[in-house]
Amino acid sequence: MQSFSFKAYKLYSSFFLIGLLILGPLQISSFAAESRVGFVDIQKAVINTKEWKKEFEGFKKNFAKEKKKIKARETRIKKMLADLNKQGFVLEPELKKKKEDKFRKEKVAFERYVQDQNEEFSKSEKEITQKILVKMMKVIKKLGKEKKYTMILEQKVVLYHDKGNDLTALATKTYDRNNR
């Protein structure tokens, strides 16, 4: 009796598999015929917006100013080291130690300052991009609904897509129009 039920199960499995093989492609082709898929290079869409370009210009100006300050401080520290190396042999040990300590403190403070500034600028750049990215996602969702797309995918995670379905430029133009 057990072998009979096993045979019935095996027969049922075979019919199920055959049905899946026949109906599966029909369902997929049905989905493909009814669906409309768009693609967006989200990074490109964001960095091409007028708002991002304007914000980034301000960011670059602040970065250039800070870079000048850092360069001036670095030059001052290098001069301190050069002076210490030149005078090191003729200075009294106590005075030499004071100058070395001062140099070390300046160098450590400078390194901390540079690290802090790098973190601050990195944070600032992320905030600028994140603010615009959130708004861009809303624009893309709205475009998807208006243009009746089934889905819009990030272009970088897709191996191939028809360039006719690339909505990157449209997303950027729509963003700029909505955020004047």
PDB file of N, CA and C in Angstrom, residues 11-95:
ATOM      1  N   LEU A  11       3.571  10.679  -9.347  1.00  0.00           N
ATOM      2  CA  LEU A  11       2.783  11.050 -10.511  1.00  0.00           C
ATOM      3  C   LEU A  11       2.257  12.478 -10.359  1.00  0.00           C
ATOM      4  N   TYR A  12       1.760  12.813  -9.174  1.00  0.00           N
ATOM      5  CA  TYR A  12       1.265  14.164  -8.892  1.00  0.00           C
ATOM      6  C   TYR A  12       2.391  15.185  -9.058  1.00  0.00           C
ATOM      7  N   SER A  13       3.575  14.870  -8.531  1.00  0.00           N
ATOM      8  CA  SER A  13       4.729  15.757  -8.643  1.00  0.00           C
ATOM      9  C   SER A  13       5.095  15.992 -10.093  1.00  0.00           C
ATOM     10  N   SER A  14       5.030  14.932 -10.876  1.00  0.00           N
ATOM     11  CA  SER A  14       5.369  15.053 -12.301  1.00  0.00           C
ATOM     12  C   SER A  14       4.391  15.980 -13.007  1.00  0.00           C
ATOM     13  N   PHE A  15       3.059  15.794 -12.726  1.00  0.00           N
ATOM     14  CA  PHE A  15       2.064  16.660 -13.339  1.00  0.00           C
ATOM     15  C   PHE A  15       2.252  18.121 -12.905  1.00  0.00           C
ATOM     16  N   PHE A  16       2.563  18.328 -11.634  1.00  0.00           N
ATOM     17  CA  PHE A  16       2.788  19.677 -11.109  1.00  0.00           C
ATOM     18  C   PHE A  16       3.977  20.331 -11.801  1.00  0.00           C
ATOM     19  N   LEU A  17       5.062  19.557 -11.947  1.00  0.00           N
ATOM     20  CA  LEU A  17       6.270  20.069 -12.600  1.00  0.00           C
ATOM     21  C   LEU A  17       5.995  20.418 -14.055  1.00  0.00           C
ATOM     22  N   ILE A  18       5.267  19.538 -14.747  1.00  0.00           N
ATOM     23  CA  ILE A  18       4.927  19.782 -16.157  1.00  0.00           C
ATOM     24  C   ILE A  18       4.053  21.034 -16.253  1.00  0.00           C
ATOM     25  N   GLY A  19       3.077  21.142 -15.369  1.00  0.00           N
ATOM     26  CA  GLY A  19       2.209  22.325 -15.360  1.00  0.00           C
ATOM     27  C   GLY A  19       2.995  23.600 -15.128  1.00  0.00           C
ATOM     28  N   LEU A  20       3.957  23.539 -14.209  1.00  0.00           N
ATOM     29  CA  LEU A  20       4.798  24.701 -13.917  1.00  0.00           C
ATOM     30  C   LEU A  20       5.632  25.084 -15.128  1.00  0.00           C
ATOM     31  N   LEU A  21       6.185  24.083 -15.795  1.00  0.00           N
ATOM     32  CA  LEU A  21       7.008  24.339 -16.981  1.00  0.00           C
ATOM     33  C   LEU A  21       6.198  24.938 -18.122  1.00  0.00           C
ATOM     34  N   ILE A  22       4.943  24.520 -18.238  1.00  0.00           N
ATOM     35  CA  ILE A  22       4.089  25.039 -19.316  1.00  0.00           C
ATOM     36  C   ILE A  22       3.510  26.400 -18.955  1.00  0.00           C
ATOM     37  N   LEU A  23       2.979  26.530 -17.736  1.00  0.00           N
ATOM     38  CA  LEU A  23       2.295  27.760 -17.346  1.00  0.00           C
ATOM     39  C   LEU A  23       3.240  28.850 -16.856  1.00  0.00           C
ATOM     40  N   GLY A  24       4.395  28.464 -16.322  1.00  0.00           N
ATOM     41  CA  GLY A  24       5.351  29.439 -15.787  1.00  0.00           C
ATOM     42  C   GLY A  24       5.745  30.494 -16.799  1.00  0.00           C
ATOM     43  N   PRO A  25       6.260  30.087 -17.973  1.00  0.00           N
ATOM     44  CA  PRO A  25       6.637  31.092 -18.972  1.00  0.00           C
ATOM     45  C   PRO A  25       5.458  31.946 -19.424  1.00  0.00           C
ATOM     46  N   LEU A  26       4.254  31.343 -19.462  1.00  0.00           N
ATOM     47  CA  LEU A  26       3.081  32.125 -19.848  1.00  0.00           C
ATOM     48  C   LEU A  26       2.813  33.230 -18.843  1.00  0.00           C
ATOM     49  N   GLN A  27       2.972  32.915 -17.547  1.00  0.00           N
ATOM     50  CA  GLN A  27       2.757  33.923 -16.516  1.00  0.00           C
ATOM     51  C   GLN A  27       3.840  34.992 -16.587  1.00  0.00           C
ATOM     52  N   ILE A  28       5.078  34.581 -16.794  1.00  0.00           N
ATOM     53  CA  ILE A  28       6.175  35.550 -16.890  1.00  0.00           C
ATOM     54  C   ILE A  28       5.988  36.442 -18.103  1.00  0.00           C
ATOM     55  N   SER A  29       5.647  35.842 -19.260  1.00  0.00           N
ATOM     56  CA  SER A  29       5.461  36.671 -20.448  1.00  0.00           C
ATOM     57  C   SER A  29       4.243  37.567 -20.280  1.00  0.00           C
ATOM     58  N   SER A  30       3.234  37.093 -19.560  1.00  0.00           N
ATOM     59  CA  SER A  30       2.070  37.920 -19.274  1.00  0.00           C
ATOM     60  C   SER A  30       2.469  39.111 -18.414  1.00  0.00           C
ATOM     61  N   PHE A  31       3.297  38.856 -17.397  1.00  0.00           N
ATOM     62  CA  PHE A  31       3.782  39.942 -16.542  1.00  0.00           C
ATOM     63  C   PHE A  31       4.606  40.925 -17.358  1.00  0.00           C
ATOM     64  N   ALA A  32       5.491  40.399 -18.211  1.00  0.00           N
ATOM     65  CA  ALA A  32       6.358  41.261 -19.017  1.00  0.00           C
ATOM     66  C   ALA A  32       5.546  42.106 -19.981  1.00  0.00           C
ATOM     67  N   ALA A  33       4.479  41.517 -20.550  1.00  0.00           N
ATOM     68  CA  ALA A  33       3.654  42.264 -21.499  1.00  0.00           C
ATOM     69  C   ALA A  33       2.872  43.366 -20.792  1.00  0.00           C
ATOM     70  N   GLU A  34       2.476  43.127 -19.557  1.00  0.00           N
ATOM     71  CA  GLU A  34       1.654  44.086 -18.831  1.00  0.00           C
ATOM     72  C   GLU A  34       2.485  45.091 -18.030  1.00  0.00           C
ATOM     73  N   SER A  35       3.733  44.778 -17.803  1.00  0.00           N
ATOM     74  CA  SER A  35       4.542  45.645 -16.950  1.00  0.00           C
ATOM     75  C   SER A  35       5.330  46.655 -17.766  1.00  0.00           C
ATOM     76  N   ARG A  36       5.693  47.705 -17.071  1.00  0.00           N
ATOM     77  CA  ARG A  36       6.506  48.757 -17.678  1.00  0.00           C
ATOM     78  C   ARG A  36       7.581  49.096 -16.658  1.00  0.00           C
ATOM     79  N   VAL A  37       8.829  48.860 -17.033  1.00  0.00           N
ATOM     80  CA  VAL A  37       9.935  49.026 -16.099  1.00  0.00           C
ATOM     81  C   VAL A  37      10.833  50.169 -16.573  1.00  0.00           C
ATOM     82  N   GLY A  38      11.120  51.071 -15.660  1.00  0.00           N
ATOM     83  CA  GLY A  38      12.021  52.180 -15.948  1.00  0.00           C
ATOM     84  C   GLY A  38      13.293  52.041 -15.128  1.00  0.00           C
ATOM     85  N   PHE A  39      14.313  52.789 -15.506  1.00  0.00           N
ATOM     86  CA  PHE A  39      15.601  52.724 -14.827  1.00  0.00           C
ATOM     87  C   PHE A  39      16.121  54.129 -14.567  1.00  0.00           C
ATOM     88  N   VAL A  40      16.764  54.296 -13.409  1.00  0.00           N
ATOM     89  CA  VAL A  40      17.332  55.589 -13.036  1.00  0.00           C
ATOM     90  C   VAL A  40      18.716  55.368 -12.435  1.00  0.00           C
ATOM     91  N   ASP A  41      19.668  56.154 -12.893  1.00  0.00           N
ATOM     92  CA  ASP A  41      20.980  56.219 -12.231  1.00  0.00           C
ATOM     93  C   ASP A  41      20.818  57.311 -11.177  1.00  0.00           C
ATOM     94  N   ILE A  42      20.498  56.895  -9.973  1.00  0.00           N
ATOM     95  CA  ILE A  42      20.109  57.840  -8.917  1.00  0.00           C
ATOM     96  C   ILE A  42      21.233  58.819  -8.592  1.00  0.00           C
ATOM     97  N   GLN A  43      22.472  58.351  -8.574  1.00  0.00           N
ATOM     98  CA  GLN A  43      23.603  59.231  -8.278  1.00  0.00           C
ATOM     99  C   GLN A  43      23.727  60.314  -9.343  1.00  0.00           C
ATOM    100  N   LYS A  44      23.644  59.914 -10.591  1.00  0.00           N
ATOM    101  CA  LYS A  44      23.730  60.869 -11.696  1.00  0.00           C
ATOM    102  C   LYS A  44      22.557  61.853 -11.660  1.00  0.00           C
ATOM    103  N   ALA A  45      21.376  61.337 -11.367  1.00  0.00           N
ATOM    104  CA  ALA A  45      20.187  62.201 -11.295  1.00  0.00           C
ATOM    105  C   ALA A  45      20.355  63.267 -10.219  1.00  0.00           C
ATOM    106  N   VAL A  46      20.891  62.871  -9.059  1.00  0.00           N
ATOM    107  CA  VAL A  46      21.064  63.812  -7.945  1.00  0.00           C
ATOM    108  C   VAL A  46      22.135  64.850  -8.257  1.00  0.00           C
ATOM    109  N   ILE A  47      23.307  64.406  -8.727  1.00  0.00           N
ATOM    110  CA  ILE A  47      24.409  65.361  -8.924  1.00  0.00           C
ATOM    111  C   ILE A  47      24.210  66.265 -10.133  1.00  0.00           C
ATOM    112  N   ASN A  48      23.238  65.954 -10.972  1.00  0.00           N
ATOM    113  CA  ASN A  48      22.958  66.835 -12.102  1.00  0.00           C
ATOM    114  C   ASN A  48      21.867  67.850 -11.811  1.00  0.00           C
ATOM    115  N   THR A  49      21.296  67.816 -10.606  1.00  0.00           N
ATOM    116  CA  THR A  49      20.266  68.807 -10.280  1.00  0.00           C
ATOM    117  C   THR A  49      20.925  70.167 -10.047  1.00  0.00           C
ATOM    118  N   LYS A  50      20.182  71.208 -10.323  1.00  0.00           N
ATOM    119  CA  LYS A  50      20.686  72.569 -10.102  1.00  0.00           C
ATOM    120  C   LYS A  50      20.952  72.815  -8.616  1.00  0.00           C
ATOM    121  N   GLU A  51      20.073  72.268  -7.771  1.00  0.00           N
ATOM    122  CA  GLU A  51      20.226  72.459  -6.328  1.00  0.00           C
ATOM    123  C   GLU A  51      21.528  71.837  -5.830  1.00  0.00           C
ATOM    124  N   TRP A  52      21.820  70.613  -6.284  1.00  0.00           N
ATOM    125  CA  TRP A  52      23.042  69.942  -5.837  1.00  0.00           C
ATOM    126  C   TRP A  52      24.270  70.707  -6.321  1.00  0.00           C
ATOM    127  N   LYS A  53      24.239  71.151  -7.573  1.00  0.00           N
ATOM    128  CA  LYS A  53      25.377  71.895  -8.129  1.00  0.00           C
ATOM    129  C   LYS A  53      25.611  73.184  -7.340  1.00  0.00           C
ATOM    130  N   LYS A  54      24.535  73.883  -6.999  1.00  0.00           N
ATOM    131  CA  LYS A  54      24.642  75.129  -6.233  1.00  0.00           C
ATOM    132  C   LYS A  54      25.201  74.842  -4.838  1.00  0.00           C
ATOM    133  N   GLU A  55      24.631  73.839  -4.164  1.00  0.00           N
ATOM    134  CA  GLU A  55      25.096  73.473  -2.819  1.00  0.00           C
ATOM    135  C   GLU A  55      26.564  73.032  -2.860  1.00  0.00           C
ATOM    136  N   PHE A  56      26.912  72.283  -3.887  1.00  0.00           N
ATOM    137  CA  PHE A  56      28.272  71.766  -3.976  1.00  0.00           C
ATOM    138  C   PHE A  56      29.278  72.878  -4.269  1.00  0.00           C
ATOM    139  N   GLU A  57      28.861  73.899  -4.994  1.00  0.00           N
ATOM    140  CA  GLU A  57      29.747  75.059  -5.232  1.00  0.00           C
ATOM    141  C   GLU A  57      30.098  75.720  -3.909  1.00  0.00           C
ATOM    142  N   GLY A  58      29.090  75.938  -3.072  1.00  0.00           N
ATOM    143  CA  GLY A  58      29.335  76.502  -1.735  1.00  0.00           C
ATOM    144  C   GLY A  58      30.233  75.600  -0.911  1.00  0.00           C
ATOM    145  N   PHE A  59      29.986  74.317  -1.002  1.00  0.00           N
ATOM    146  CA  PHE A  59      30.806  73.334  -0.296  1.00  0.00           C
ATOM    147  C   PHE A  59      32.258  73.424  -0.753  1.00  0.00           C
ATOM    148  N   LYS A  60      32.472  73.510  -2.067  1.00  0.00           N
ATOM    149  CA  LYS A  60      33.840  73.580  -2.604  1.00  0.00           C
ATOM    150  C   LYS A  60      34.548  74.860  -2.173  1.00  0.00           C
ATOM    151  N   LYS A  61      33.815  75.976  -2.110  1.00  0.00           N
ATOM    152  CA  LYS A  61      34.421  77.238  -1.662  1.00  0.00           C
ATOM    153  C   LYS A  61      34.882  77.133  -0.214  1.00  0.00           C
ATOM    154  N   ASN A  62      34.009  76.586   0.639  1.00  0.00           N
ATOM    155  CA  ASN A  62      34.381  76.403   2.046  1.00  0.00           C
ATOM    156  C   ASN A  62      35.554  75.446   2.182  1.00  0.00           C
ATOM    157  N   PHE A  63      35.549  74.408   1.381  1.00  0.00           N
ATOM    158  CA  PHE A  63      36.632  73.431   1.412  1.00  0.00           C
ATOM    159  C   PHE A  63      37.951  74.081   0.991  1.00  0.00           C
ATOM    160  N   ALA A  64      37.912  74.913  -0.039  1.00  0.00           N
ATOM    161  CA  ALA A  64      39.134  75.590  -0.517  1.00  0.00           C
ATOM    162  C   ALA A  64      39.680  76.544   0.553  1.00  0.00           C
ATOM    163  N   LYS A  65      38.784  77.281   1.234  1.00  0.00           N
ATOM    164  CA  LYS A  65      39.220  78.175   2.316  1.00  0.00           C
ATOM    165  C   LYS A  65      39.899  77.373   3.423  1.00  0.00           C
ATOM    166  N   GLU A  66      39.266  76.276   3.804  1.00  0.00           N
ATOM    167  CA  GLU A  66      39.807  75.442   4.875  1.00  0.00           C
ATOM    168  C   GLU A  66      41.132  74.824   4.466  1.00  0.00           C
ATOM    169  N   LYS A  67      41.230  74.455   3.215  1.00  0.00           N
ATOM    170  CA  LYS A  67      42.472  73.862   2.701  1.00  0.00           C
ATOM    171  C   LYS A  67      43.632  74.859   2.816  1.00  0.00           C
ATOM    172  N   LYS A  68      43.349  76.132   2.565  1.00  0.00           N
ATOM    173  CA  LYS A  68      44.379  77.168   2.704  1.00  0.00           C
ATOM    174  C   LYS A  68      44.831  77.294   4.156  1.00  0.00           C
ATOM    175  N   LYS A  69      43.855  77.276   5.081  1.00  0.00           N
ATOM    176  CA  LYS A  69      44.194  77.356   6.508  1.00  0.00           C
ATOM    177  C   LYS A  69      45.058  76.171   6.924  1.00  0.00           C
ATOM    178  N   ILE A  70      44.680  75.009   6.468  1.00  0.00           N
ATOM    179  CA  ILE A  70      45.434  73.791   6.814  1.00  0.00           C
ATOM    180  C   ILE A  70      46.846  73.862   6.246  1.00  0.00           C
ATOM    181  N   LYS A  71      46.960  74.321   5.028  1.00  0.00           N
ATOM    182  CA  LYS A  71      48.280  74.434   4.385  1.00  0.00           C
ATOM    183  C   LYS A  71      49.162  75.411   5.167  1.00  0.00           C
ATOM    184  N   ALA A  72      48.595  76.535   5.606  1.00  0.00           N
ATOM    185  CA  ALA A  72      49.363  77.525   6.375  1.00  0.00           C
ATOM    186  C   ALA A  72      49.836  76.922   7.699  1.00  0.00           C
ATOM    187  N   ARG A  73      48.946  76.206   8.363  1.00  0.00           N
ATOM    188  CA  ARG A  73      49.325  75.554   9.628  1.00  0.00           C
ATOM    189  C   ARG A  73      50.392  74.495   9.404  1.00  0.00           C
ATOM    190  N   GLU A  74      50.249  73.750   8.337  1.00  0.00           N
ATOM    191  CA  GLU A  74      51.227  72.704   8.013  1.00  0.00           C
ATOM    192  C   GLU A  74      52.598  73.324   7.752  1.00  0.00           C
ATOM    193  N   THR A  75      52.621  74.432   7.038  1.00  0.00           N
ATOM    194  CA  THR A  75      53.876  75.136   6.756  1.00  0.00           C
ATOM    195  C   THR A  75      54.523  75.608   8.058  1.00  0.00           C
ATOM    196  N   ARG A  76      53.707  76.145   8.952  1.00  0.00           N
ATOM    197  CA  ARG A  76      54.214  76.611  10.249  1.00  0.00           C
ATOM    198  C   ARG A  76      54.819  75.450  11.057  1.00  0.00           C
ATOM    199  N   ILE A  77      54.167  74.311  11.041  1.00  0.00           N
ATOM    200  CA  ILE A  77      54.671  73.147  11.782  1.00  0.00           C
ATOM    201  C   ILE A  77      55.962  72.619  11.148  1.00  0.00           C
ATOM    202  N   LYS A  78      56.017  72.610   9.830  1.00  0.00           N
ATOM    203  CA  LYS A  78      57.246  72.167   9.153  1.00  0.00           C
ATOM    204  C   LYS A  78      58.405  73.098   9.477  1.00  0.00           C
ATOM    205  N   LYS A  79      58.117  74.394   9.561  1.00  0.00           N
ATOM    206  CA  LYS A  79      59.158  75.371   9.911  1.00  0.00           C
ATOM    207  C   LYS A  79      59.634  75.129  11.343  1.00  0.00           C
ATOM    208  N   MET A  80      58.689  74.844  12.244  1.00  0.00           N
ATOM    209  CA  MET A  80      59.063  74.539  13.632  1.00  0.00           C
ATOM    210  C   MET A  80      60.020  73.341  13.672  1.00  0.00           C
ATOM    211  N   LEU A  81      59.717  72.309  12.889  1.00  0.00           N
ATOM    212  CA  LEU A  81      60.556  71.113  12.855  1.00  0.00           C
ATOM    213  C   LEU A  81      61.931  71.435  12.271  1.00  0.00           C
ATOM    214  N   ALA A  82      61.952  72.218  11.201  1.00  0.00           N
ATOM    215  CA  ALA A  82      63.229  72.591  10.583  1.00  0.00           C
ATOM    216  C   ALA A  82      64.079  73.398  11.571  1.00  0.00           C
ATOM    217  N   ASP A  83      63.459  74.352  12.245  1.00  0.00           N
ATOM    218  CA  ASP A  83      64.183  75.156  13.246  1.00  0.00           C
ATOM    219  C   ASP A  83      64.707  74.278  14.376  1.00  0.00           C
ATOM    220  N   LEU A  84      63.888  73.341  14.810  1.00  0.00           N
ATOM    221  CA  LEU A  84      64.281  72.436  15.880  1.00  0.00           C
ATOM    222  C   LEU A  84      65.474  71.569  15.453  1.00  0.00           C
ATOM    223  N   ASN A  85      65.430  71.113  14.218  1.00  0.00           N
ATOM    224  CA  ASN A  85      66.541  70.293  13.712  1.00  0.00           C
ATOM    225  C   ASN A  85      67.828  71.104  13.575  1.00  0.00           C
ATOM    226  N   LYS A  86      67.692  72.364  13.148  1.00  0.00           N
ATOM    227  CA  LYS A  86      68.885  73.221  12.991  1.00  0.00           C
ATOM    228  C   LYS A  86      69.478  73.587  14.346  1.00  0.00           C
ATOM    229  N   GLN A  87      68.602  73.967  15.272  1.00  0.00           N
ATOM    230  CA  GLN A  87      69.072  74.474  16.563  1.00  0.00           C
ATOM    231  C   GLN A  87      69.286  73.368  17.596  1.00  0.00           C
ATOM    232  N   GLY A  88      68.851  72.158  17.288  1.00  0.00           N
ATOM    233  CA  GLY A  88      68.874  71.074  18.254  1.00  0.00           C
ATOM    234  C   GLY A  88      70.228  70.808  18.868  1.00  0.00           C
ATOM    235  N   PHE A  89      71.287  70.982  18.093  1.00  0.00           N
ATOM    236  CA  PHE A  89      72.629  70.670  18.584  1.00  0.00           C
ATOM    237  C   PHE A  89      73.205  71.764  19.479  1.00  0.00           C
ATOM    238  N   VAL A  90      72.732  73.003  19.291  1.00  0.00           N
ATOM    239  CA  VAL A  90      73.301  74.109  20.053  1.00  0.00           C
ATOM    240  C   VAL A  90      72.441  74.539  21.250  1.00  0.00           C
ATOM    241  N   LEU A  91      71.218  74.046  21.304  1.00  0.00           N
ATOM    242  CA  LEU A  91      70.322  74.425  22.408  1.00  0.00           C
ATOM    243  C   LEU A  91      70.651  73.649  23.672  1.00  0.00           C
ATOM    244  N   GLU A  92      70.378  74.300  24.779  1.00  0.00           N
ATOM    245  CA  GLU A  92      70.524  73.619  26.062  1.00  0.00           C
ATOM    246  C   GLU A  92      69.462  72.521  26.130  1.00  0.00           C
ATOM    247  N   PRO A  93      69.748  71.411  26.782  1.00  0.00           N
ATOM    248  CA  PRO A  93      68.807  70.276  26.827  1.00  0.00           C
ATOM    249  C   PRO A  93      67.405  70.651  27.309  1.00  0.00           C
ATOM    250  N   GLU A  94      67.330  71.516  28.320  1.00  0.00           N
ATOM    251  CA  GLU A  94      66.028  71.898  28.864  1.00  0.00           C
ATOM    252  C   GLU A  94      65.215  72.700  27.842  1.00  0.00           C
ATOM    253  N   LEU A  95      65.848  73.642  27.164  1.00  0.00           N
ATOM    254  CA  LEU A  95      65.187  74.465  26.148  1.00  0.00           C
ATOM    255  C   LEU A  95      64.813  73.602  24.936  1.00  0.00           C
TER     256      LEU A  95
END
